[in-house]
Amino acid sequence: MTFEKVRGMIAEQLQVSAESITPETRLVEDLKADSANVMVMILELETQFGIEVEDEVILNLKTVGDVVKYIDSHQ
């Protein structure tokens, strides 16, 4: 559930195919997200899921799966 929502948001923002995104997909290396992309994604996730992502945590969110786990553990 969370994964599908996150995958759709990332696919839309980075204009990539949602089917190409798996939990193991790396945000920077595989999806070519830059720091601005990541910040926009974090802001959208905070709004969508009603959570707050601390700045120091952002650097540890390397894969789509990391993002999903963080959201699931902070809702």
CSV table of N, CA and C in Angstrom, one decimal, residues 3-66:
chain,number,residue,atom,x,y,z
A,3,PHE,N,4.1,1.4,-0.5
A,3,PHE,CA,5.0,1.3,-1.6
A,3,PHE,C,4.4,1.8,-2.9
A,4,GLU,N,3.2,1.4,-3.2
A,4,GLU,CA,2.5,1.8,-4.4
A,4,GLU,C,2.3,3.3,-4.4
A,5,LYS,N,1.9,3.9,-3.3
A,5,LYS,CA,1.7,5.3,-3.3
A,5,LYS,C,3.0,6.1,-3.5
A,6,VAL,N,4.1,5.6,-2.8
A,6,VAL,CA,5.4,6.3,-2.9
A,6,VAL,C,5.9,6.1,-4.3
A,7,ARG,N,5.8,4.9,-4.9
A,7,ARG,CA,6.2,4.6,-6.2
A,7,ARG,C,5.6,5.6,-7.2
A,8,GLY,N,4.3,5.8,-7.1
A,8,GLY,CA,3.5,6.6,-8.0
A,8,GLY,C,4.0,8.1,-7.9
A,9,MET,N,4.2,8.5,-6.7
A,9,MET,CA,4.7,9.9,-6.4
A,9,MET,C,6.1,10.1,-7.1
A,10,ILE,N,7.0,9.2,-6.8
A,10,ILE,CA,8.3,9.3,-7.4
A,10,ILE,C,8.3,9.2,-8.9
A,11,ALA,N,7.5,8.3,-9.4
A,11,ALA,CA,7.4,8.2,-10.9
A,11,ALA,C,6.9,9.5,-11.5
A,12,GLU,N,5.9,10.1,-10.9
A,12,GLU,CA,5.4,11.3,-11.5
A,12,GLU,C,6.4,12.4,-11.4
A,13,GLN,N,7.0,12.6,-10.2
A,13,GLN,CA,8.0,13.7,-10.0
A,13,GLN,C,9.2,13.5,-11.0
A,14,LEU,N,9.7,12.3,-11.1
A,14,LEU,CA,11.0,12.2,-11.8
A,14,LEU,C,10.7,11.8,-13.3
A,15,GLN,N,9.4,11.6,-13.6
A,15,GLN,CA,9.0,11.3,-15.0
A,15,GLN,C,9.6,10.0,-15.5
A,16,VAL,N,9.5,8.9,-14.6
A,16,VAL,CA,10.0,7.6,-15.0
A,16,VAL,C,8.8,6.7,-14.9
A,17,SER,N,8.9,5.5,-15.5
A,17,SER,CA,7.9,4.5,-15.4
A,17,SER,C,7.8,3.9,-14.0
A,18,ALA,N,6.5,3.9,-13.5
A,18,ALA,CA,6.3,3.3,-12.1
A,18,ALA,C,6.7,1.9,-12.1
A,19,GLU,N,6.5,1.2,-13.2
A,19,GLU,CA,6.9,-0.3,-13.2
A,19,GLU,C,8.4,-0.5,-13.1
A,20,SER,N,9.2,0.5,-13.4
A,20,SER,CA,10.6,0.4,-13.3
A,20,SER,C,11.1,0.6,-11.8
A,21,ILE,N,10.2,1.0,-10.9
A,21,ILE,CA,10.6,1.3,-9.5
A,21,ILE,C,10.3,0.1,-8.7
A,22,THR,N,11.3,-0.4,-7.9
A,22,THR,CA,11.2,-1.5,-7.0
A,22,THR,C,11.6,-1.0,-5.6
A,23,PRO,N,11.4,-1.8,-4.6
A,23,PRO,CA,11.9,-1.3,-3.3
A,23,PRO,C,13.4,-1.2,-3.2
A,24,GLU,N,14.1,-1.9,-4.1
A,24,GLU,CA,15.6,-1.8,-4.2
A,24,GLU,C,16.1,-0.7,-5.0
A,25,THR,N,15.2,0.0,-5.7
A,25,THR,CA,15.7,1.1,-6.6
A,25,THR,C,16.3,2.2,-5.8
A,26,ARG,N,17.5,2.6,-6.2
A,26,ARG,CA,18.2,3.7,-5.5
A,26,ARG,C,17.8,5.0,-6.1
A,27,LEU,N,17.5,6.0,-5.2
A,27,LEU,CA,17.0,7.3,-5.6
A,27,LEU,C,17.9,8.0,-6.5
A,28,VAL,N,19.2,8.1,-6.1
A,28,VAL,CA,20.2,8.9,-6.8
A,28,VAL,C,20.8,8.1,-8.0
A,29,GLU,N,21.3,7.0,-7.7
A,29,GLU,CA,22.0,6.2,-8.7
A,29,GLU,C,21.1,5.7,-9.8
A,30,ASP,N,20.0,5.1,-9.4
A,30,ASP,CA,19.1,4.5,-10.4
A,30,ASP,C,18.1,5.5,-11.1
A,31,LEU,N,17.6,6.4,-10.2
A,31,LEU,CA,16.5,7.3,-10.7
A,31,LEU,C,17.1,8.7,-11.1
A,32,LYS,N,18.4,8.9,-10.8
A,32,LYS,CA,19.1,10.2,-11.2
A,32,LYS,C,18.4,11.4,-10.5
A,33,ALA,N,17.9,11.1,-9.2
A,33,ALA,CA,17.3,12.2,-8.5
A,33,ALA,C,18.5,13.1,-7.9
A,34,ASP,N,18.3,14.4,-8.1
A,34,ASP,CA,19.3,15.3,-7.5
A,34,ASP,C,18.8,15.8,-6.1
A,35,SER,N,19.5,16.7,-5.5
A,35,SER,CA,19.1,17.1,-4.1
A,35,SER,C,17.8,17.9,-4.2
A,36,ALA,N,17.6,18.6,-5.2
A,36,ALA,CA,16.3,19.3,-5.3
A,36,ALA,C,15.1,18.4,-5.5
A,37,ASN,N,15.3,17.3,-6.3
A,37,ASN,CA,14.3,16.3,-6.5
A,37,ASN,C,14.0,15.6,-5.1
A,38,VAL,N,15.0,15.3,-4.4
A,38,VAL,CA,14.8,14.6,-3.1
A,38,VAL,C,14.1,15.5,-2.1
A,39,MET,N,14.4,16.8,-2.1
A,39,MET,CA,13.7,17.7,-1.2
A,39,MET,C,12.2,17.9,-1.5
A,40,VAL,N,11.9,18.0,-2.8
A,40,VAL,CA,10.5,18.1,-3.3
A,40,VAL,C,9.8,16.8,-2.9
A,41,MET,N,10.4,15.6,-3.1
A,41,MET,CA,9.9,14.3,-2.8
A,41,MET,C,9.6,14.3,-1.3
A,42,ILE,N,10.5,14.7,-0.4
A,42,ILE,CA,10.3,14.7,1.0
A,42,ILE,C,9.1,15.5,1.4
A,43,LEU,N,9.1,16.7,0.9
A,43,LEU,CA,8.0,17.6,1.2
A,43,LEU,C,6.6,17.0,0.8
A,44,GLU,N,6.6,16.4,-0.4
A,44,GLU,CA,5.3,15.7,-0.8
A,44,GLU,C,5.0,14.6,0.1
A,45,LEU,N,6.0,13.8,0.5
A,45,LEU,CA,5.7,12.7,1.4
A,45,LEU,C,5.2,13.1,2.8
A,46,GLU,N,5.8,14.2,3.3
A,46,GLU,CA,5.4,14.7,4.6
A,46,GLU,C,3.9,15.1,4.5
A,47,THR,N,3.5,15.8,3.4
A,47,THR,CA,2.2,16.2,3.3
A,47,THR,C,1.2,15.1,3.1
A,48,GLN,N,1.6,14.2,2.2
A,48,GLN,CA,0.8,13.0,1.9
A,48,GLN,C,0.5,12.1,3.0
A,49,PHE,N,1.6,11.8,3.8
A,49,PHE,CA,1.5,10.8,4.9
A,49,PHE,C,1.4,11.4,6.3
A,50,GLY,N,1.4,12.8,6.4
A,50,GLY,CA,1.3,13.4,7.7
A,50,GLY,C,2.4,13.1,8.6
A,51,ILE,N,3.6,13.1,8.1
A,51,ILE,CA,4.8,12.8,8.9
A,51,ILE,C,5.8,14.0,8.8
A,52,GLU,N,6.8,14.0,9.6
A,52,GLU,CA,7.9,14.9,9.5
A,52,GLU,C,9.2,14.1,9.4
A,53,VAL,N,10.0,14.4,8.3
A,53,VAL,CA,11.2,13.7,8.1
A,53,VAL,C,12.4,14.7,8.6
A,54,GLU,N,13.1,14.2,9.6
A,54,GLU,CA,14.2,15.1,10.1
A,54,GLU,C,15.3,15.2,9.0
A,55,ASP,N,16.0,16.3,9.0
A,55,ASP,CA,17.0,16.5,8.0
A,55,ASP,C,18.1,15.5,8.0
A,56,GLU,N,18.6,15.0,9.2
A,56,GLU,CA,19.6,14.1,9.2
A,56,GLU,C,19.2,12.7,8.7
A,57,VAL,N,17.9,12.4,8.7
A,57,VAL,CA,17.4,11.1,8.2
A,57,VAL,C,17.4,11.1,6.7
A,58,ILE,N,17.2,12.2,6.1
A,58,ILE,CA,17.1,12.3,4.6
A,58,ILE,C,18.4,11.6,4.0
A,59,LEU,N,19.5,11.9,4.5
A,59,LEU,CA,20.8,11.3,3.9
A,59,LEU,C,20.8,9.8,4.0
A,60,ASN,N,20.0,9.2,4.9
A,60,ASN,CA,20.0,7.7,5.0
A,60,ASN,C,18.9,7.0,4.2
A,61,LEU,N,18.1,7.8,3.5
A,61,LEU,CA,17.1,7.3,2.6
A,61,LEU,C,17.7,7.1,1.2
A,62,LYS,N,18.3,5.9,1.0
A,62,LYS,CA,19.0,5.7,-0.2
A,62,LYS,C,18.1,5.0,-1.3
A,63,THR,N,17.2,4.1,-0.8
A,63,THR,CA,16.4,3.4,-1.8
A,63,THR,C,14.9,3.7,-1.5
A,64,VAL,N,14.1,3.3,-2.5
A,64,VAL,CA,12.6,3.5,-2.3
A,64,VAL,C,12.2,2.7,-1.1
A,65,GLY,N,12.7,1.5,-0.9
A,65,GLY,CA,12.4,0.7,0.3
A,65,GLY,C,12.7,1.4,1.6
A,66,ASP,N,13.8,2.1,1.6
A,66,ASP,CA,14.2,2.9,2.8
A,66,ASP,C,13.1,3.9,3.1
